[in-house]
Short mmCIF file of C-alpha atoms in Angstrom, two decimals:
data_model
loop_
_atom_site.label_atom_id
_atom_site.label_comp_id
_atom_site.label_asym_id
_atom_site.label_seq_id
_atom_site.Cartn_x
_atom_site.Cartn_y
_atom_site.Cartn_z
CA GLU A 1 0.00 0.00 0.00
CA VAL A 2 1.24 3.47 -0.89
CA GLN A 3 1.23 5.56 2.27
CA LEU A 4 3.03 8.04 4.50
CA VAL A 5 3.11 7.73 8.28
CA GLU A 6 4.38 10.63 10.41
CA SER A 7 5.66 10.46 13.96
CA GLY A 8 7.66 12.51 16.42
CA GLY A 9 5.27 15.26 17.38
CA GLY A 10 4.59 16.31 20.94
CA LEU A 11 4.74 19.09 23.52
CA ILE A 12 7.97 21.06 23.56
CA GLN A 13 9.06 24.23 25.32
CA PRO A 14 9.87 27.39 23.36
CA GLY A 15 13.45 27.27 22.17
CA GLY A 16 13.48 23.50 22.11
CA SER A 17 14.09 21.03 19.31
CA LEU A 18 12.06 18.21 17.82
CA ARG A 19 12.56 15.82 14.90
CA LEU A 20 9.61 14.65 12.88
CA SER A 21 9.73 11.47 10.82
CA CYS A 22 7.66 10.39 7.85
CA ALA A 23 7.96 6.74 6.84
CA ALA A 24 7.01 5.99 3.27
CA SER A 25 5.82 2.70 1.86
CA GLY A 26 4.87 1.64 -1.64
CA PHE A 27 7.18 4.13 -3.35
CA ILE A 28 10.74 5.43 -3.08
CA VAL A 29 11.20 8.74 -1.27
CA THR A 30 14.42 9.63 -3.08
CA ASN A 31 12.72 9.35 -6.49
CA ASN A 32 10.19 12.03 -5.55
CA TYR A 33 9.90 15.61 -4.38
CA MET A 34 8.77 15.50 -0.75
CA SER A 35 7.38 18.36 1.33
CA TRP A 36 6.26 19.24 4.82
CA VAL A 37 3.05 21.26 5.14
CA ARG A 38 1.65 22.50 8.44
CA GLN A 39 -1.73 23.62 9.71
CA ALA A 40 -2.33 25.56 12.90
CA SER A 41 -5.55 24.70 14.70
CA GLY A 42 -8.53 26.11 12.84
CA LYS A 43 -6.28 27.69 10.22
CA GLY A 44 -5.28 27.03 6.63
CA LEU A 45 -2.42 25.10 5.07
CA GLU A 46 1.13 26.47 5.03
CA TRP A 47 3.95 24.91 3.05
CA VAL A 48 7.09 24.53 5.17
CA SER A 49 9.86 22.79 3.25
CA ILE A 50 10.72 20.63 0.26
CA ILE A 51 13.49 18.19 -0.63
CA TYR A 52 13.90 17.51 -4.33
CA SER A 53 14.75 14.15 -5.81
CA GLY A 54 18.26 15.45 -6.51
CA GLY A 55 18.71 16.38 -2.84
CA GLY A 56 18.29 20.12 -3.05
CA THR A 57 16.11 21.77 -0.39
CA ASP A 58 14.01 24.87 0.11
CA TYR A 59 12.23 26.43 3.06
CA ALA A 60 9.49 28.90 3.89
CA ASP A 61 10.92 32.18 5.14
CA SER A 62 9.21 31.59 8.49
CA VAL A 63 11.37 28.52 9.22
CA LYS A 64 14.55 29.21 7.24
CA GLY A 65 17.63 28.77 9.43
CA ARG A 66 15.67 26.88 12.11
CA PHE A 67 14.29 23.81 10.30
CA THR A 68 16.18 21.21 8.24
CA ILE A 69 14.60 18.70 5.90
CA SER A 70 16.41 15.46 5.12
CA ARG A 71 15.80 11.88 4.08
CA ASP A 72 17.23 8.43 4.68
CA THR A 73 17.45 6.18 1.66
CA SER A 74 17.80 2.91 3.57
CA GLU A 75 14.83 3.71 5.82
CA ASN A 76 12.80 5.30 2.98
CA THR A 77 11.96 8.03 5.47
CA LEU A 78 11.66 11.82 5.37
CA TYR A 79 12.65 13.96 8.35
CA LEU A 80 12.13 17.49 9.60
CA GLN A 81 14.56 18.70 12.26
CA MET A 82 13.01 21.66 14.04
CA ASN A 83 15.21 23.87 16.23
CA SER A 84 14.58 27.10 18.12
CA LEU A 85 10.89 26.33 18.21
CA ARG A 86 8.42 29.16 18.80
CA ALA A 87 4.80 29.27 19.85
CA ASP A 88 3.76 30.08 16.30
CA ASP A 89 5.26 26.78 15.11
CA THR A 90 2.41 25.00 16.91
CA ALA A 91 0.51 23.04 14.27
CA VAL A 92 -0.25 19.67 12.79
CA TYR A 93 2.62 18.80 10.48
CA TYR A 94 1.91 16.75 7.36
CA CYS A 95 4.42 15.18 5.03
CA ALA A 96 3.28 15.11 1.45
CA ARG A 97 4.52 13.75 -1.85
CA ASP A 98 4.82 16.42 -4.52
CA GLY A 99 3.75 14.18 -7.36
CA ILE A 100 4.30 14.83 -11.05
CA LEU A 101 0.97 14.24 -12.75
CA GLY A 102 -0.29 13.99 -16.29
CA THR A 103 1.52 14.05 -19.61
CA ALA A 104 2.33 17.74 -19.13
CA ARG A 105 3.94 16.90 -15.77
CA TYR A 106 2.07 19.25 -13.48
CA ASP A 107 2.89 18.92 -9.80
CA ALA A 108 0.52 18.61 -6.86
CA PHE A 109 0.53 17.14 -3.38
CA ASP A 110 -0.96 13.78 -4.33
CA LEU A 111 -0.20 11.75 -1.19
CA TRP A 112 -0.41 12.95 2.42
CA GLY A 113 0.35 11.43 5.78
CA GLN A 114 -2.12 11.54 8.65
CA GLY A 115 -0.23 14.36 10.38
CA THR A 116 1.62 14.72 13.66
CA LYS A 117 0.81 17.44 16.18
CA VAL A 118 3.49 19.76 17.50
CA THR A 119 2.68 22.02 20.45
CA VAL A 120 5.21 24.63 21.52
CA SER A 121 4.33 25.91 24.97
CA SER A 122 5.87 26.46 28.38
CA ASP B 1 5.05 35.06 -3.01
CA ILE B 2 1.83 34.52 -4.98
CA GLN B 3 -1.26 35.22 -2.86
CA MET B 4 -4.28 32.96 -3.33
CA THR B 5 -7.70 34.27 -2.34
CA GLN B 6 -10.79 32.08 -2.17
CA SER B 7 -14.41 33.14 -2.10
CA PRO B 8 -16.62 32.69 -0.32
CA SER B 9 -14.92 31.76 2.97
CA SER B 10 -17.91 29.61 3.82
CA LEU B 11 -21.23 28.63 2.32
CA SER B 12 -24.30 26.65 3.30
CA ALA B 13 -25.84 24.24 0.83
CA SER B 14 -28.17 21.26 0.66
CA VAL B 15 -27.60 17.75 -0.62
CA GLY B 16 -28.05 17.81 -4.38
CA ASP B 17 -27.10 21.46 -4.81
CA ARG B 18 -24.57 22.74 -7.31
CA VAL B 19 -21.80 24.62 -5.55
CA THR B 20 -19.05 26.81 -7.02
CA ILE B 21 -15.95 28.08 -5.22
CA THR B 22 -13.69 30.74 -6.71
CA CYS B 23 -9.93 31.07 -6.31
CA ARG B 24 -7.99 34.11 -7.49
CA ALA B 25 -4.22 34.43 -7.75
CA SER B 26 -2.32 37.70 -7.23
CA GLN B 27 -0.45 37.03 -10.49
CA THR B 28 -0.76 34.51 -13.26
CA VAL B 29 -0.25 30.85 -12.39
CA THR B 30 -1.24 29.70 -15.92
CA HIS B 31 -2.77 26.22 -15.32
CA TYR B 32 -0.70 25.36 -12.23
CA LEU B 33 -3.65 25.30 -9.86
CA ASN B 34 -4.73 22.44 -7.63
CA TRP B 35 -7.78 21.83 -5.43
CA TYR B 36 -7.92 19.82 -2.20
CA GLN B 37 -10.69 18.63 0.08
CA GLN B 38 -10.18 18.35 3.83
CA THR B 39 -12.61 16.86 6.33
CA PRO B 40 -12.19 17.52 10.08
CA GLY B 41 -9.27 15.67 11.64
CA LYS B 42 -8.07 14.33 8.29
CA ALA B 43 -5.30 15.19 5.88
CA PRO B 44 -6.11 17.09 2.70
CA ASN B 45 -6.99 15.03 -0.36
CA LEU B 46 -6.15 16.06 -3.93
CA LEU B 47 -9.24 16.51 -6.10
CA ILE B 48 -8.14 18.48 -9.16
CA TYR B 49 -4.70 19.27 -10.59
CA ALA B 50 -3.63 21.44 -13.50
CA ALA B 51 -6.79 23.50 -13.02
CA SER B 52 -9.15 20.95 -14.56
CA ALA B 53 -7.68 17.42 -14.43
CA LEU B 54 -9.58 15.07 -12.15
CA GLN B 55 -7.29 13.10 -9.84
CA SER B 56 -7.69 9.33 -10.04
CA GLY B 57 -10.50 8.03 -7.87
CA VAL B 58 -12.23 11.40 -7.46
CA PRO B 59 -15.95 11.42 -8.39
CA SER B 60 -16.86 13.13 -11.63
CA ARG B 61 -19.24 15.54 -9.84
CA PHE B 62 -16.10 17.55 -9.05
CA SER B 63 -14.84 19.78 -11.84
CA GLY B 64 -12.35 22.62 -12.18
CA ARG B 65 -12.01 25.46 -14.66
CA GLY B 66 -9.90 28.51 -15.24
CA SER B 67 -6.48 29.75 -16.19
CA GLY B 68 -4.24 32.70 -15.45
CA THR B 69 -5.54 34.28 -12.26
CA GLU B 70 -9.13 33.07 -11.87
CA PHE B 71 -10.27 29.53 -11.19
CA THR B 72 -13.40 27.72 -10.05
CA LEU B 73 -14.18 24.41 -8.40
CA THR B 74 -17.71 23.15 -8.98
CA ILE B 75 -19.46 20.31 -7.19
CA SER B 76 -22.47 19.19 -9.23
CA GLY B 77 -24.93 17.42 -6.97
CA LEU B 78 -23.54 17.86 -3.46
CA GLN B 79 -23.33 14.61 -1.49
CA PRO B 80 -23.23 14.23 2.32
CA GLU B 81 -19.53 13.32 2.21
CA ASP B 82 -18.73 16.57 0.36
CA PHE B 83 -19.34 18.75 3.39
CA ALA B 84 -15.75 19.76 4.04
CA THR B 85 -13.23 22.56 3.60
CA TYR B 86 -11.74 23.12 0.15
CA TYR B 87 -8.37 24.69 -0.61
CA CYS B 88 -6.79 25.88 -3.81
CA GLN B 89 -3.00 25.84 -4.21
CA GLN B 90 -0.68 27.20 -6.88
CA SER B 91 2.34 25.21 -8.01
CA TYR B 92 3.48 27.74 -10.62
CA SER B 93 6.24 29.30 -8.59
CA ALA B 94 8.00 28.66 -5.31
CA PRO B 95 6.92 28.75 -2.60
CA PRO B 96 3.69 26.84 -3.20
CA THR B 97 0.85 28.79 -1.62
CA PHE B 98 -2.68 27.90 -0.58
CA GLY B 99 -5.92 29.81 -0.41
CA GLN B 100 -7.43 30.38 3.00
CA GLY B 101 -10.06 27.69 2.46
CA THR B 102 -13.79 27.53 1.81
CA LYS B 103 -15.94 25.64 4.29
CA VAL B 104 -18.99 23.97 2.77
CA GLU B 105 -21.61 23.41 5.45
CA ILE B 106 -24.99 21.73 5.52
CA LYS B 107 -27.95 24.09 5.21
#
């Protein structure tokens, strides 16, 4: 079955660090663009970071310099290392596959995990 | 960054109704526009990509139109499972950005 399963969320104090994991099955992470998208409670969706199939990365301005996206080929797993956490990082974090669809190769988030909740609070 | 604005923010409709949601981009995104459905407590689910292409497994009552800066998602014959929040998202230029969402509620 093709799926993504996140883990690693929890309650963390401001300034702390947390690493999220996203285990993939049914496809190879390194052959795809993979992103993290977050959603604060009752709010909309916010893209956080992407790792391209070639290994390049990009980040939202709001997390640049604090978060690091990476992947493990042997584990077929995506990670998000979050440092210097702030209250406004509190959200459900989803990993998502940025699939290439159709003959014209448009991209869209075609596979999502169930999400893992991160709460930053003292 | 490209700003995506959806209207309305919420709407009430009945089973069987035809519903249309609009998404406007702050600059052209050509056809790089996707639509997602999210039910409470669940992850978003891709409905439409490339403005009008139906994702595999999505019922044909969902349809998308538009290009450039203005797009619509139409649900023809609303079903009970369609009461949800819908988001548009542009994939034309980085960073990918989402609309604020449109909540479709039961009248």
